[in-house]
């Protein structure tokens, strides 16, 4: 796309409309690196097994730069509050490649001085010098996909690493990064409550400032969906969640979101921005963006297949589709995110991010209150414990009328 047609596109997004946003939300940058050593049988992320010929690192980095340059007019002058390099397995990229990527980002976008820069890492790629070099490149938060510290469970879920590598990666994160996160999954095939407790104890021994704990979900069209392994039943899974809540609380990690636990002040800036219905520019294969303008909210997606993405991005056409969020879908989209937070949302935030008055959702709020799913006062709405447990029922109340 040439400069004049890009300018025309921006004009188009800036045209008047019925929506009126008083202020634009904070803006984050997401960078998707879509390759992994092997595809895990439960995973439906846009991730692809790296081929025998290796990663097309240089070409992909060029494509990312072209993608970002083309997107700049949509976010002109807006400071970036967080950069998240996710995947896939970003730690497969060389530290030099990550350094080049962050240099491009810094040269093209104004990063806030305290900008959080997260990189996702898989323990199967762990090497001490490599992880240290990521820190030198400007990564200031590492998120490690541990999943479990039990060799048998790791093997059952098809991970490329063992417990020893997971411990070594966590130890290095602790030594080289002030801010780091460990990802665990629970309700794994054949997992007992004792095994979960062992995973929690091991994770917490590294004193992580942040912990994410996900219930293993069986995603359509994955090998686990086609051939489901036996998993803990609902009662055991619910006991496991109780154990997770109790054990994290005893270590001063607060459950601030459905699956996220943090020490005070160590919440993930990037994810918090999603949950507070902030804006994000997503570059890289299959990445999603949400961008607000004074009179509309735009969603975009990039080409999903890495080869197609690189070709299209290098031709200035990284976006495969985009649409404006319908005015009557905004409240539901806001609630899908904000009600995931333990503290819910400030009424002012709802108004600021959606441009709608709170009265537009008053009937749904009253219904949620009658069912004991929310608690509220004049300034805040938060999910009750029951609302937190039956979150999708609560969120459905805000669906636009058919
Ligand atoms: C995009 S992955 C990135 C981390 C890295 N790719 C890895 O797996 O080591 C983020 C996290 O999502 C979680 N996850 C992925 N698939 C899941 C599933 N089917 N059910 C529950 N959690 C899942 C895992 O805990 C994983 O670490
Ligand atoms: S390493 Fe992570 S992104 Fe890659 S296949 Fe496994 S779960 Fe998916």
Short mmCIF file of C-alpha atoms and ligand atoms in Angstrom, two decimals:
data_model
loop_
_atom_site.label_atom_id
_atom_site.label_comp_id
_atom_site.label_asym_id
_atom_site.label_seq_id
_atom_site.Cartn_x
_atom_site.Cartn_y
_atom_site.Cartn_z
CA UNK A 1 0.00 0.00 0.00
CA UNK A 2 1.39 3.43 -0.91
CA UNK A 3 1.61 6.41 1.48
CA UNK A 4 -1.41 8.16 -0.07
CA UNK A 5 -3.69 5.12 0.27
CA UNK A 6 -2.51 4.64 3.88
CA UNK A 7 -3.39 8.25 4.63
CA UNK A 8 -6.80 7.66 3.04
CA UNK A 9 -7.31 4.62 5.30
CA UNK A 10 -6.52 6.65 8.41
CA UNK A 11 -8.89 9.41 7.27
CA UNK A 12 -11.53 6.73 6.84
CA UNK A 13 -11.09 5.52 10.46
CA UNK A 14 -11.17 9.11 11.72
CA UNK A 15 -14.45 10.02 9.99
CA UNK A 16 -17.40 11.03 12.17
CA UNK A 17 -19.63 8.32 13.64
CA UNK A 18 -22.27 7.81 16.30
CA UNK A 19 -19.73 6.62 18.90
CA UNK A 20 -17.94 9.26 20.97
CA UNK A 21 -14.83 8.21 22.95
CA UNK A 22 -13.68 10.95 25.34
CA UNK A 23 -10.11 9.59 25.45
CA UNK A 24 -8.13 6.88 23.70
CA UNK A 25 -7.12 3.94 25.93
CA UNK A 26 -3.52 2.94 26.72
CA UNK A 27 -1.84 1.15 23.82
CA UNK A 28 0.23 -2.07 23.99
CA UNK A 29 2.21 -3.88 21.30
CA UNK A 30 1.94 -7.65 20.78
CA UNK A 31 4.49 -9.42 18.55
CA UNK A 32 3.72 -13.00 17.50
CA UNK A 33 6.57 -15.41 16.77
CA UNK A 34 4.81 -18.54 15.48
CA UNK A 35 7.32 -21.42 15.69
CA UNK A 36 7.90 -24.18 18.26
CA UNK A 37 10.31 -27.10 18.56
CA UNK A 38 7.29 -29.43 18.35
CA UNK A 39 3.53 -28.96 18.45
CA UNK A 40 2.01 -29.91 21.82
CA UNK A 41 -1.06 -32.17 21.40
CA UNK A 42 -3.38 -29.84 23.38
CA UNK A 43 -2.36 -26.57 21.72
CA UNK A 44 -4.51 -24.60 19.28
CA UNK A 45 -2.39 -21.46 19.19
CA UNK A 46 -1.04 -20.29 15.85
CA UNK A 47 2.20 -22.21 16.27
CA UNK A 48 4.07 -24.37 13.79
CA UNK A 49 6.76 -26.98 14.19
CA UNK A 50 10.07 -25.56 13.05
CA UNK A 51 11.23 -27.32 9.87
CA UNK A 52 14.50 -29.21 9.41
CA UNK A 53 15.92 -26.19 7.59
CA UNK A 54 15.41 -24.03 10.71
CA UNK A 55 13.69 -20.72 11.33
CA UNK A 56 13.45 -18.06 8.61
CA UNK A 57 14.49 -15.60 11.31
CA UNK A 58 15.97 -12.80 9.17
CA UNK A 59 13.04 -12.75 6.72
CA UNK A 60 10.47 -12.88 9.52
CA UNK A 61 12.13 -9.95 11.30
CA UNK A 62 12.06 -7.98 8.04
CA UNK A 63 8.37 -8.79 7.66
CA UNK A 64 7.66 -7.62 11.23
CA UNK A 65 9.41 -4.34 10.58
CA UNK A 66 7.46 -3.79 7.35
CA UNK A 67 4.24 -4.70 9.19
CA UNK A 68 4.96 -2.21 11.97
CA UNK A 69 5.94 0.57 9.57
CA UNK A 70 2.70 0.12 7.63
CA UNK A 71 0.64 0.19 10.85
CA UNK A 72 2.24 3.34 12.28
CA UNK A 73 -0.28 5.86 10.91
CA UNK A 74 -3.02 4.07 12.90
CA UNK A 75 -1.27 4.70 16.23
CA UNK A 76 0.62 7.88 15.48
CA UNK A 77 2.21 9.49 18.57
CA UNK A 78 0.60 7.14 21.09
CA UNK A 79 3.02 5.90 23.79
CA UNK A 80 3.38 2.13 24.27
CA UNK A 81 2.74 0.84 27.81
CA UNK A 82 3.81 -2.77 27.19
CA UNK A 83 5.49 -4.96 24.58
CA UNK A 84 4.69 -8.68 24.68
CA UNK A 85 6.64 -11.09 22.48
CA UNK A 86 4.48 -14.21 22.45
CA UNK A 87 4.08 -17.38 20.53
CA UNK A 88 4.71 -20.02 19.66
CA UNK A 89 8.08 -20.12 21.32
CA UNK A 90 9.79 -16.73 21.03
CA UNK A 91 12.83 -18.04 22.91
CA UNK A 92 13.65 -20.03 19.74
CA UNK A 93 14.73 -16.75 18.19
CA UNK A 94 18.37 -15.80 18.72
CA UNK A 95 19.10 -13.10 21.31
CA UNK A 96 20.56 -11.07 18.40
CA UNK A 97 17.23 -11.41 16.58
CA UNK A 98 15.27 -10.25 19.64
CA UNK A 99 17.71 -7.36 20.04
CA UNK A 100 17.13 -6.34 16.39
CA UNK A 101 13.37 -6.62 16.86
CA UNK A 102 13.36 -4.43 19.97
CA UNK A 103 15.65 -1.90 18.29
CA UNK A 104 13.16 -1.62 15.41
CA UNK A 105 10.30 -1.24 17.86
CA UNK A 106 12.13 1.48 19.82
CA UNK A 107 13.09 3.36 16.67
CA UNK A 108 9.50 3.39 15.38
CA UNK A 109 7.36 3.73 18.52
CA UNK A 110 7.63 5.86 21.68
CA UNK A 111 7.90 3.37 24.58
CA UNK A 112 6.87 4.60 28.04
CA UNK A 113 9.94 4.82 30.31
CA UNK A 114 8.60 2.00 32.51
CA UNK A 115 7.40 -0.07 29.55
CA UNK A 116 7.11 -3.77 30.44
CA UNK A 117 8.82 -5.93 27.80
CA UNK A 118 7.83 -9.59 28.16
CA UNK A 119 9.18 -12.58 26.25
CA UNK A 120 7.62 -16.06 26.40
CA UNK A 121 10.14 -18.83 26.83
CA UNK A 122 9.95 -22.61 26.71
CA UNK A 123 12.28 -24.55 29.06
CA UNK A 124 13.16 -26.77 26.07
CA UNK A 125 15.14 -23.81 24.71
CA UNK A 126 16.88 -23.07 28.02
CA UNK A 127 20.53 -22.06 28.00
CA UNK A 128 21.82 -19.77 30.69
CA UNK A 129 23.71 -17.41 28.38
CA UNK A 130 20.78 -17.26 25.99
CA UNK A 131 18.29 -16.19 28.67
CA UNK A 132 20.77 -13.59 30.01
CA UNK A 133 21.23 -12.20 26.51
CA UNK A 134 17.45 -11.70 26.21
CA UNK A 135 17.67 -9.47 29.29
CA UNK A 136 20.55 -7.52 27.72
CA UNK A 137 18.44 -7.04 24.57
CA UNK A 138 15.87 -5.16 26.68
CA UNK A 139 13.47 -7.90 27.77
CA UNK A 140 12.57 -7.05 31.39
CA UNK A 141 10.01 -9.79 32.09
CA UNK A 142 10.27 -13.48 31.24
CA UNK A 143 7.24 -15.76 31.07
CA UNK A 144 8.15 -19.43 31.23
CA UNK A 145 5.86 -22.20 30.00
CA UNK A 146 6.60 -24.73 32.73
CA UNK A 147 3.19 -26.51 32.80
CA UNK A 148 4.38 -29.06 35.39
CA UNK A 149 7.48 -30.09 37.32
CA UNK A 150 6.59 -33.80 37.01
CA UNK A 151 8.42 -35.79 34.31
CA UNK A 152 5.61 -38.30 33.77
CA UNK A 153 2.98 -35.57 33.39
CA UNK A 154 5.19 -33.52 31.07
CA UNK A 155 5.62 -36.57 28.87
CA UNK A 156 1.88 -37.28 28.88
CA UNK A 157 1.13 -33.78 27.58
CA UNK A 158 3.83 -34.02 24.92
CA UNK A 159 6.19 -31.33 26.21
CA UNK A 160 9.68 -31.18 24.71
CA UNK A 161 11.33 -30.53 28.09
CA UNK A 162 11.66 -32.40 31.38
CA UNK A 163 11.29 -31.24 34.99
CA UNK A 164 15.02 -30.59 35.38
CA UNK A 165 14.98 -28.14 32.43
CA UNK A 166 11.86 -26.49 33.86
CA UNK A 167 13.63 -25.96 37.20
CA UNK A 168 16.79 -24.65 35.52
CA UNK A 169 14.75 -22.17 33.43
CA UNK A 170 12.81 -20.96 36.49
CA UNK A 171 16.03 -20.55 38.46
CA UNK A 172 17.61 -18.51 35.66
CA UNK A 173 14.49 -16.33 35.37
CA UNK A 174 14.76 -15.64 39.09
CA UNK A 175 18.43 -14.69 38.83
CA UNK A 176 18.26 -12.55 35.67
CA UNK A 177 14.79 -10.97 35.75
CA UNK A 178 13.15 -8.96 38.51
CA UNK A 179 9.81 -9.68 36.92
CA UNK A 180 8.97 -13.18 35.74
CA UNK A 181 6.00 -15.46 35.37
CA UNK A 182 5.62 -19.22 35.49
CA UNK A 183 2.79 -20.88 33.54
CA UNK A 184 1.36 -24.05 35.07
CA UNK A 185 -1.52 -26.18 33.83
CA UNK A 186 -3.69 -28.41 36.04
CA UNK A 187 -6.27 -31.18 35.56
CA UNK A 188 -3.62 -32.90 33.46
CA UNK A 189 -4.11 -36.50 32.27
CA UNK A 190 -3.94 -38.80 35.32
CA UNK A 191 -2.88 -35.96 37.67
CA UNK A 192 -3.60 -36.42 41.38
CA UNK A 193 -4.18 -33.69 43.97
CA UNK A 194 -0.80 -34.57 45.52
CA UNK A 195 0.94 -34.12 42.16
CA UNK A 196 -0.69 -30.73 41.74
CA UNK A 197 0.42 -29.75 45.24
CA UNK A 198 3.96 -30.78 44.37
CA UNK A 199 3.84 -28.59 41.22
CA UNK A 200 2.59 -25.62 43.26
CA UNK A 201 5.20 -26.10 45.98
CA UNK A 202 7.98 -26.37 43.41
CA UNK A 203 6.80 -23.30 41.48
CA UNK A 204 6.42 -21.21 44.65
CA UNK A 205 9.89 -22.17 45.88
CA UNK A 206 11.22 -19.91 43.09
CA UNK A 207 9.25 -17.00 44.62
CA UNK A 208 7.70 -15.94 41.30
CA UNK A 209 6.22 -12.43 41.35
CA UNK A 210 3.52 -13.79 38.99
CA UNK A 211 1.98 -17.20 38.39
CA UNK A 212 -0.54 -18.25 35.72
CA UNK A 213 -2.44 -21.48 36.32
CA UNK A 214 -4.66 -22.78 33.51
CA UNK A 215 -7.17 -25.61 33.58
CA UNK A 216 -6.19 -27.87 30.65
CA UNK A 217 -8.85 -27.39 27.99
CA UNK A 218 -9.44 -29.75 25.12
CA UNK A 219 -9.50 -27.57 22.03
CA UNK A 220 -11.28 -28.69 18.84
CA UNK A 221 -9.10 -30.19 16.10
CA UNK A 222 -6.13 -30.90 18.34
CA UNK A 223 -4.70 -34.43 18.79
CA UNK A 224 -6.17 -34.40 22.36
CA UNK A 225 -9.64 -33.66 20.93
CA UNK A 226 -9.37 -36.56 18.49
CA UNK A 227 -7.97 -38.90 21.11
CA UNK A 228 -8.87 -37.53 24.55
CA UNK A 229 -6.68 -38.74 27.41
CA UNK A 230 -8.44 -39.61 30.70
CA UNK A 231 -8.51 -36.49 32.90
CA UNK A 232 -9.55 -35.60 36.46
CA UNK A 233 -13.34 -35.37 36.82
CA UNK A 234 -15.08 -32.08 37.66
CA UNK A 235 -15.03 -32.72 41.43
CA UNK A 236 -11.30 -33.36 41.49
CA UNK A 237 -10.65 -30.39 39.16
CA UNK A 238 -12.66 -28.18 41.51
CA UNK A 239 -10.67 -29.47 44.53
CA UNK A 240 -7.54 -28.65 42.56
CA UNK A 241 -8.70 -25.08 41.99
CA UNK A 242 -9.40 -24.74 45.74
CA UNK A 243 -5.89 -26.02 46.46
CA UNK A 244 -4.42 -23.51 43.98
CA UNK A 245 -6.33 -20.62 45.57
CA UNK A 246 -5.31 -21.64 49.12
CA UNK A 247 -1.65 -22.34 48.33
CA UNK A 248 -1.09 -19.13 46.32
CA UNK A 249 -2.85 -17.02 48.97
CA UNK A 250 -0.55 -18.45 51.67
CA UNK A 251 2.38 -17.13 49.60
CA UNK A 252 0.89 -13.60 49.18
CA UNK A 253 -0.03 -14.13 45.55
CA UNK A 254 -3.46 -12.63 44.92
CA UNK A 255 -5.80 -14.14 42.34
CA UNK A 256 -6.45 -10.92 40.43
CA UNK A 257 -7.87 -12.63 37.36
CA UNK A 258 -9.43 -16.05 36.68
CA UNK A 259 -6.06 -17.72 35.93
CA UNK A 260 -3.56 -15.08 37.09
CA UNK A 261 -1.92 -14.66 40.51
CA UNK A 262 0.48 -11.88 41.46
CA UNK A 263 2.27 -10.20 44.32
CA UNK A 264 1.05 -6.62 44.85
CA UNK A 265 2.25 -4.39 42.01
CA UNK A 266 3.45 -7.36 39.93
CA UNK A 267 0.30 -7.89 37.87
CA UNK A 268 1.04 -8.37 34.16
CA UNK A 269 0.73 -4.90 32.58
CA UNK A 270 0.09 -6.39 29.16
CA UNK A 271 -2.73 -8.74 30.12
CA UNK A 272 -4.23 -6.20 32.51
CA UNK A 273 -4.48 -3.83 29.55
CA UNK A 274 -6.45 -6.49 27.59
CA UNK A 275 -8.75 -7.09 30.57
CA UNK A 276 -9.33 -3.37 31.00
CA UNK A 277 -10.36 -3.17 27.34
CA UNK A 278 -7.23 -1.22 26.40
CA UNK A 279 -5.90 -1.01 22.85
CA UNK A 280 -3.28 -3.27 21.30
CA UNK A 281 -1.51 -3.39 18.01
CA UNK A 282 -0.66 -7.01 17.14
CA UNK A 283 2.01 -7.65 14.54
CA UNK A 284 3.20 -11.03 13.24
CA UNK A 285 1.44 -14.08 11.79
CA UNK A 286 -2.21 -14.28 12.82
CA UNK A 287 -1.89 -11.46 15.38
CA UNK A 288 -5.04 -9.60 16.44
CA UNK A 289 -5.34 -5.85 17.05
CA UNK A 290 -7.92 -3.68 18.75
CA UNK A 291 -7.53 0.00 17.98
CA UNK A 292 -9.77 2.83 19.12
CA UNK A 293 -10.44 6.05 17.22
CA UNK A 294 -12.58 8.94 18.45
CA UNK A 295 -15.70 7.51 16.73
CA UNK A 296 -15.09 3.76 16.34
CA UNK A 297 -13.25 0.67 17.58
CA UNK A 298 -11.45 -1.35 14.93
CA UNK A 299 -10.39 -5.02 15.03
CA UNK A 300 -7.76 -6.39 12.66
CA UNK A 301 -6.14 -9.75 12.01
CA UNK A 302 -2.89 -10.52 10.16
CA UNK A 303 -2.38 -13.41 7.70
CA UNK A 304 -2.21 -16.58 9.77
CA UNK A 305 0.18 -18.87 7.88
CA UNK A 306 3.78 -17.73 8.47
CA UNK A 307 4.74 -18.04 4.77
CA UNK A 308 1.67 -16.08 3.60
CA UNK A 309 2.22 -13.52 6.35
CA UNK A 310 5.86 -12.88 5.38
CA UNK A 311 4.97 -12.49 1.71
CA UNK A 312 2.05 -10.16 2.39
CA UNK A 313 3.75 -8.10 5.12
CA UNK A 314 6.78 -7.51 2.91
CA UNK A 315 4.37 -6.24 0.24
CA UNK A 316 2.80 -3.83 2.79
CA UNK A 317 -0.39 -5.93 3.14
CA UNK A 318 -0.03 -7.75 6.47
CA UNK A 319 -3.70 -7.35 7.43
CA UNK A 320 -5.96 -10.15 6.14
CA UNK A 321 -9.20 -8.80 7.55
CA UNK A 322 -10.57 -6.01 9.68
CA UNK A 323 -13.93 -4.83 10.94
CA UNK A 324 -15.42 -2.11 13.07
CA UNK A 325 -16.95 -3.37 16.33
CA UNK A 326 -20.70 -2.82 16.15
CA UNK A 327 -21.90 -0.31 18.72
CA UNK A 328 -24.27 -2.83 20.33
CA UNK A 329 -21.45 -5.42 20.68
CA UNK A 330 -19.11 -3.10 22.61
CA UNK A 331 -20.65 -3.65 26.06
CA UNK A 332 -20.44 -7.45 25.70
CA UNK A 333 -16.83 -7.27 24.50
CA UNK A 334 -15.97 -5.02 27.44
CA UNK A 335 -17.62 -7.45 29.90
CA UNK A 336 -15.88 -10.49 28.37
CA UNK A 337 -12.65 -8.90 29.51
CA UNK A 338 -13.35 -6.78 32.56
CA UNK A 339 -15.43 -9.35 34.46
CA UNK A 340 -12.44 -11.71 34.41
CA UNK A 341 -10.85 -9.39 36.97
CA UNK A 342 -11.43 -10.02 40.67
CA UNK A 343 -11.89 -6.27 41.20
CA UNK A 344 -14.13 -5.91 38.16
CA UNK A 345 -14.18 -2.39 36.73
CA UNK A 346 -14.76 1.24 37.61
CA UNK A 347 -17.99 2.58 36.13
CA UNK A 348 -15.97 5.46 34.59
CA UNK A 349 -13.79 2.96 32.75
CA UNK A 350 -16.83 1.36 31.11
CA UNK A 351 -17.98 4.77 29.88
CA UNK A 352 -14.51 5.80 28.73
CA UNK A 353 -13.68 2.60 26.83
CA UNK A 354 -17.05 1.92 25.17
CA UNK A 355 -18.43 5.44 24.80
CA UNK A 356 -21.72 4.08 26.20
CA UNK A 357 -23.57 5.24 29.34
CA UNK A 358 -23.84 2.66 32.13
CA UNK A 359 -27.62 2.86 31.68
CA UNK A 360 -27.18 0.92 28.42
CA UNK A 361 -26.36 -2.21 30.50
CA UNK A 362 -28.58 -1.44 33.50
CA UNK A 363 -31.13 -4.24 32.80
CA UNK A 364 -28.33 -6.81 32.51
CA UNK A 365 -26.63 -5.48 35.67
CA UNK A 366 -29.91 -5.75 37.60
CA UNK A 367 -30.39 -9.31 36.38
CA UNK A 368 -26.81 -10.19 37.38
CA UNK A 369 -27.42 -8.66 40.82
CA UNK A 370 -30.66 -10.63 41.29
CA UNK A 371 -28.77 -13.85 40.52
CA UNK A 372 -26.01 -12.92 42.97
CA UNK A 373 -23.40 -12.77 40.20
CA UNK A 374 -22.10 -9.24 40.83
CA UNK A 375 -21.60 -6.77 43.66
CA UNK A 376 -21.63 -3.05 43.00
CA UNK A 377 -21.66 0.44 44.41
CA UNK A 378 -21.88 3.83 42.73
CA UNK A 379 -18.35 3.65 41.36
CA UNK A 380 -17.54 -0.05 40.76
CA UNK A 381 -18.95 -3.32 39.48
CA UNK A 382 -17.21 -6.55 40.49
CA UNK A 383 -18.06 -10.21 40.04
CA UNK A 384 -19.19 -11.89 43.28
CA UNK A 385 -17.53 -15.21 44.22
CA UNK A 386 -20.46 -16.93 42.55
CA UNK A 387 -20.07 -14.72 39.46
CA UNK A 388 -16.38 -15.62 39.32
CA UNK A 389 -17.27 -19.33 39.43
CA UNK A 390 -20.02 -18.99 36.80
CA UNK A 391 -18.29 -16.39 34.68
CA UNK A 392 -19.64 -17.33 31.28
CA UNK A 393 -23.24 -17.25 32.62
CA UNK A 394 -22.53 -13.76 33.94
CA UNK A 395 -20.94 -12.57 30.69
CA UNK A 396 -23.80 -13.97 28.56
CA UNK A 397 -26.19 -11.54 30.23
CA UNK A 398 -24.52 -8.73 28.30
CA UNK A 399 -24.92 -10.29 24.84
CA UNK A 400 -26.56 -7.87 22.42
CA UNK A 401 -30.21 -8.62 21.71
CA UNK A 402 -30.51 -10.84 18.59
C1 LIG B 1 0.89 -19.39 24.08
S1 LIG B 1 1.42 -20.43 25.33
C2 LIG B 1 3.06 -19.75 25.32
C3 LIG B 1 4.10 -20.47 26.09
C4 LIG B 1 4.96 -21.43 25.33
N1 LIG B 1 4.49 -21.61 24.00
C5 LIG B 1 4.94 -22.76 26.01
O1 LIG B 1 3.97 -23.49 25.82
O2 LIG B 1 5.91 -23.05 26.71
C6 LIG B 1 0.79 -19.75 26.85
C7 LIG B 1 0.29 -20.76 27.86
O3 LIG B 1 -1.02 -21.17 27.55
C8 LIG B 1 -1.28 -22.37 28.24
N2 LIG B 1 -2.03 -23.27 27.35
C9 LIG B 1 -1.79 -23.55 26.07
N3 LIG B 1 -2.73 -24.42 25.59
C10 LIG B 1 -3.59 -24.68 26.62
C11 LIG B 1 -4.75 -25.50 26.78
N4 LIG B 1 -5.24 -26.24 25.78
N5 LIG B 1 -5.37 -25.49 27.99
C12 LIG B 1 -4.91 -24.75 29.01
N6 LIG B 1 -3.80 -23.98 28.91
C13 LIG B 1 -3.15 -23.93 27.74
C14 LIG B 1 0.06 -22.94 28.66
O4 LIG B 1 0.20 -22.85 30.06
C15 LIG B 1 1.05 -22.04 27.96
O5 LIG B 1 2.23 -21.89 28.69
S1 LIG B 2 5.18 -24.82 23.06
FE1 LIG B 2 3.39 -23.51 23.61
S2 LIG B 2 2.71 -22.53 21.69
FE2 LIG B 2 4.16 -24.19 21.16
S3 LIG B 2 2.83 -25.91 20.68
FE3 LIG B 2 3.39 -26.10 22.86
S4 LIG B 2 1.77 -24.96 24.01
FE4 LIG B 2 1.61 -24.40 21.82
#
